[in-house]
Amino acid sequence: MTLRPDLAIIADHVAAGTRVLDIGCGDGALLAALRDRHGVDARGLEIDPDDVATAVARGLSVVQGDADTDLAAYPDGSFDYAILSQTLQTTRAPDQVLDHLLRIGGRAFVSFPNFAHWRVRLSLLWGGRMPVTRLLPEQWYDTPNIHHVTVDDFRSLLAERSVTVEGAWFLSGDKRTGSAAANVLAEHAVFLLRR
């Protein structure tokens, strides 16, 4: 199974034999890859019951839950990695979810669509409407995205909270792009963080 590009980056950087919690794990594609390729103790938390059922059918340890309310129940340092992929912008309190990720895991991967990408800016400038793109396919009234985060917004939040960035990868389409103008050129960002 081929992973989404952001998930492939994460899978390539998770150490073998570690304990991983994937929050918003969807159908468990990343967890299954980590388990099968790296011998990871893979656990997941997912809000959608159909995705939970699919993940459990894959033999994964996934429970139904909400990142905004259920992360507080996890003990400090329970995992080597906490992963939040394409979920941060859908949470009610992204700053608190980030704090929980870094409390629960020794390291945290966070990936999100960049709402400052040039195509998004151009769509707003010329069309005057919320953009619909390959990575943001829903209409404004039907999107799960409630916080429109940009690469620079996220970097600023990390600086305010004194979070260390161990790695950052940026994607334009399915290919990596440089970090210099990531706020404009990257459609998607992946960060590896620690306290």
Tab-separated table of C-alpha atoms in Angstrom:
chain	number	residue	atom	x	y	z
A	1	MET	CA	0.000	0.000	0.000
A	2	THR	CA	1.307	3.424	-0.948
A	3	LEU	CA	1.083	6.050	1.773
A	4	ARG	CA	0.079	9.671	1.257
A	5	PRO	CA	3.263	11.767	0.846
A	6	ASP	CA	3.058	13.331	4.334
A	7	LEU	CA	2.500	9.917	5.916
A	8	ALA	CA	5.441	8.481	3.951
A	9	ILE	CA	7.711	11.180	5.402
A	10	ILE	CA	6.519	10.339	8.910
A	11	ALA	CA	6.943	6.594	8.326
A	12	ASP	CA	10.509	7.164	7.104
A	13	HIS	CA	11.431	9.019	10.312
A	14	VAL	CA	9.846	6.887	13.049
A	15	ALA	CA	12.447	4.697	14.725
A	16	ALA	CA	11.941	0.924	14.680
A	17	GLY	CA	10.547	-0.737	17.789
A	18	THR	CA	9.109	2.459	19.294
A	19	ARG	CA	5.692	3.177	20.808
A	20	VAL	CA	3.460	5.360	18.627
A	21	LEU	CA	0.069	7.014	19.142
A	22	ASP	CA	-1.542	8.285	15.932
A	23	ILE	CA	-4.288	10.780	16.775
A	24	GLY	CA	-6.803	11.098	13.953
A	25	CYS	CA	-5.400	7.908	12.442
A	26	GLY	CA	-8.199	7.493	9.897
A	27	ASP	CA	-8.349	3.936	8.564
A	28	GLY	CA	-4.960	3.090	10.102
A	29	ALA	CA	-2.853	3.143	6.921
A	30	LEU	CA	0.138	4.768	8.655
A	31	LEU	CA	-0.167	2.583	11.747
A	32	ALA	CA	-0.262	-0.584	9.642
A	33	ALA	CA	2.830	0.538	7.704
A	34	LEU	CA	4.706	1.359	10.920
A	35	ARG	CA	3.732	-1.961	12.491
A	36	ASP	CA	4.580	-4.035	9.423
A	37	ARG	CA	7.770	-2.245	8.311
A	38	HIS	CA	9.294	-1.068	11.591
A	39	GLY	CA	7.890	-3.344	14.312
A	40	VAL	CA	6.315	-0.351	16.023
A	41	ASP	CA	3.871	-0.725	18.929
A	42	ALA	CA	1.168	1.189	17.041
A	43	ARG	CA	-1.935	2.633	18.710
A	44	GLY	CA	-4.563	4.964	17.296
A	45	LEU	CA	-7.312	7.385	18.277
A	46	GLU	CA	-9.956	8.199	15.657
A	47	ILE	CA	-13.265	10.080	15.841
A	48	ASP	CA	-14.965	8.412	12.833
A	49	PRO	CA	-16.530	5.052	13.790
A	50	ASP	CA	-16.268	3.648	10.247
A	51	ASP	CA	-12.525	4.393	10.153
A	52	VAL	CA	-12.131	2.829	13.611
A	53	ALA	CA	-13.839	-0.340	12.346
A	54	THR	CA	-11.580	-0.450	9.267
A	55	ALA	CA	-8.448	-0.004	11.390
A	56	VAL	CA	-9.519	-2.664	13.895
A	57	ALA	CA	-10.253	-5.039	10.991
A	58	ARG	CA	-6.600	-4.544	9.992
A	59	GLY	CA	-5.624	-5.892	13.402
A	60	LEU	CA	-4.727	-2.466	14.798
A	61	SER	CA	-5.295	-1.193	18.316
A	62	VAL	CA	-7.493	1.825	17.578
A	63	VAL	CA	-10.150	3.367	19.803
A	64	GLN	CA	-12.815	5.902	19.012
A	65	GLY	CA	-12.112	9.275	20.562
A	66	ASP	CA	-11.753	13.009	20.099
A	67	ALA	CA	-8.378	14.786	20.200
A	68	ASP	CA	-9.972	17.844	21.817
A	69	THR	CA	-11.294	15.933	24.814
A	70	ASP	CA	-9.602	12.543	25.145
A	71	LEU	CA	-5.879	13.324	25.036
A	72	ALA	CA	-5.955	14.591	28.627
A	73	ALA	CA	-6.540	10.994	29.792
A	74	TYR	CA	-3.190	9.764	28.426
A	75	PRO	CA	-0.310	9.752	30.941
A	76	ASP	CA	2.808	11.855	30.401
A	77	GLY	CA	5.473	10.158	28.298
A	78	SER	CA	3.298	7.155	27.360
A	79	PHE	CA	4.650	7.062	23.795
A	80	ASP	CA	7.888	7.717	21.948
A	81	TYR	CA	5.965	9.491	19.171
A	82	ALA	CA	2.576	11.186	19.049
A	83	ILE	CA	1.363	11.800	15.489
A	84	LEU	CA	-1.246	14.293	14.327
A	85	SER	CA	-1.537	14.217	10.540
A	86	GLN	CA	-3.975	16.514	8.741
A	87	THR	CA	-5.942	16.865	11.981
A	88	LEU	CA	-4.587	19.969	13.767
A	89	GLN	CA	-6.724	22.357	11.700
A	90	THR	CA	-9.878	20.359	12.534
A	91	THR	CA	-9.505	20.615	16.326
A	92	ARG	CA	-11.287	23.192	18.451
A	93	ALA	CA	-8.176	24.029	20.488
A	94	PRO	CA	-5.072	23.335	18.367
A	95	ASP	CA	-2.712	24.931	20.894
A	96	GLN	CA	-3.941	22.642	23.674
A	97	VAL	CA	-3.826	19.586	21.410
A	98	LEU	CA	-0.204	20.458	20.578
A	99	ASP	CA	0.609	20.696	24.298
A	100	HIS	CA	-0.920	17.247	24.856
A	101	LEU	CA	1.045	15.752	21.942
A	102	LEU	CA	4.312	16.960	23.438
A	103	ARG	CA	3.285	15.770	26.908
A	104	ILE	CA	2.198	12.302	25.757
A	105	GLY	CA	5.049	11.633	23.322
A	106	GLY	CA	8.777	12.227	23.560
A	107	ARG	CA	8.467	13.591	20.024
A	108	ALA	CA	5.491	14.699	17.954
A	109	PHE	CA	4.841	14.719	14.232
A	110	VAL	CA	2.335	17.323	13.055
A	111	SER	CA	1.277	17.752	9.440
A	112	PHE	CA	-1.286	20.131	8.008
A	113	PRO	CA	-2.400	21.803	4.769
A	114	ASN	CA	-0.883	25.276	4.366
A	115	PHE	CA	-3.659	27.808	3.920
A	116	ALA	CA	-1.142	30.437	2.726
A	117	HIS	CA	-0.139	28.468	-0.377
A	118	TRP	CA	-0.102	30.637	-3.494
A	119	ARG	CA	-3.049	28.783	-5.088
A	120	VAL	CA	-5.185	29.498	-2.026
A	121	ARG	CA	-4.125	33.163	-2.078
A	122	LEU	CA	-4.828	33.430	-5.802
A	123	SER	CA	-8.246	31.829	-5.454
A	124	LEU	CA	-9.208	34.341	-2.778
A	125	LEU	CA	-7.734	37.274	-4.706
A	126	TRP	CA	-9.288	36.534	-8.097
A	127	GLY	CA	-12.368	34.555	-7.216
A	128	GLY	CA	-13.175	36.106	-3.863
A	129	ARG	CA	-14.273	32.707	-2.565
A	130	MET	CA	-12.812	30.092	-0.263
A	131	PRO	CA	-10.627	27.883	-2.404
A	132	VAL	CA	-11.317	24.303	-3.383
A	133	THR	CA	-8.082	22.478	-4.203
A	134	ARG	CA	-6.813	18.905	-4.381
A	135	LEU	CA	-5.724	19.063	-0.725
A	136	LEU	CA	-8.709	21.165	0.354
A	137	PRO	CA	-11.515	19.567	-1.667
A	138	GLU	CA	-14.527	20.563	0.435
A	139	GLN	CA	-16.709	23.632	0.065
A	140	TRP	CA	-16.455	26.219	2.880
A	141	TYR	CA	-19.717	25.035	4.455
A	142	ASP	CA	-18.768	21.348	4.397
A	143	THR	CA	-15.118	21.436	5.456
A	144	PRO	CA	-13.812	19.843	8.660
A	145	ASN	CA	-11.131	22.579	8.730
A	146	ILE	CA	-12.069	25.118	11.387
A	147	HIS	CA	-8.640	26.742	11.866
A	148	HIS	CA	-6.864	27.908	8.739
A	149	VAL	CA	-3.238	27.486	9.761
A	150	THR	CA	-0.247	28.592	7.702
A	151	VAL	CA	3.372	27.496	7.932
A	152	ASP	CA	4.325	30.861	9.452
A	153	ASP	CA	1.415	30.728	11.939
A	154	PHE	CA	2.566	27.300	13.090
A	155	ARG	CA	6.204	28.371	13.376
A	156	SER	CA	5.084	31.336	15.485
A	157	LEU	CA	3.048	29.075	17.802
A	158	LEU	CA	6.074	26.805	18.238
A	159	ALA	CA	8.286	29.779	19.122
A	160	GLU	CA	5.738	31.091	21.658
A	161	ARG	CA	5.647	27.684	23.344
A	162	SER	CA	9.437	27.124	23.167
A	163	VAL	CA	8.982	23.958	21.114
A	164	THR	CA	12.057	22.599	19.333
A	165	VAL	CA	11.745	21.693	15.657
A	166	GLU	CA	13.851	18.591	14.943
A	167	GLY	CA	12.753	18.352	11.333
A	168	ALA	CA	10.493	20.053	8.821
A	169	TRP	CA	9.427	18.877	5.367
A	170	PHE	CA	7.318	20.746	2.866
A	171	LEU	CA	5.321	19.364	-0.048
A	172	SER	CA	4.096	20.956	-3.236
A	173	GLY	CA	1.823	18.448	-4.870
A	174	ASP	CA	3.415	15.121	-3.986
A	175	LYS	CA	7.008	16.397	-4.179
A	176	ARG	CA	9.203	17.990	-1.556
A	177	THR	CA	9.972	21.681	-1.800
A	178	GLY	CA	12.439	23.882	0.083
A	179	SER	CA	11.778	25.601	3.376
A	180	ALA	CA	12.859	29.122	2.346
A	181	ALA	CA	9.492	30.213	0.926
A	182	ALA	CA	7.412	27.382	2.377
A	183	ASN	CA	4.661	29.726	3.567
A	184	VAL	CA	3.893	30.558	-0.087
A	185	LEU	CA	5.133	27.516	-2.027
A	186	ALA	CA	4.224	24.535	0.179
A	187	GLU	CA	0.775	23.008	-0.018
A	188	HIS	CA	1.462	20.791	2.965
A	189	ALA	CA	3.866	20.868	5.916
A	190	VAL	CA	5.241	18.123	8.184
A	191	PHE	CA	7.042	18.976	11.430
A	192	LEU	CA	8.897	16.759	13.910
A	193	LEU	CA	8.825	18.413	17.334
A	194	ARG	CA	10.033	17.968	20.891
A	195	ARG	CA	10.103	19.994	24.107
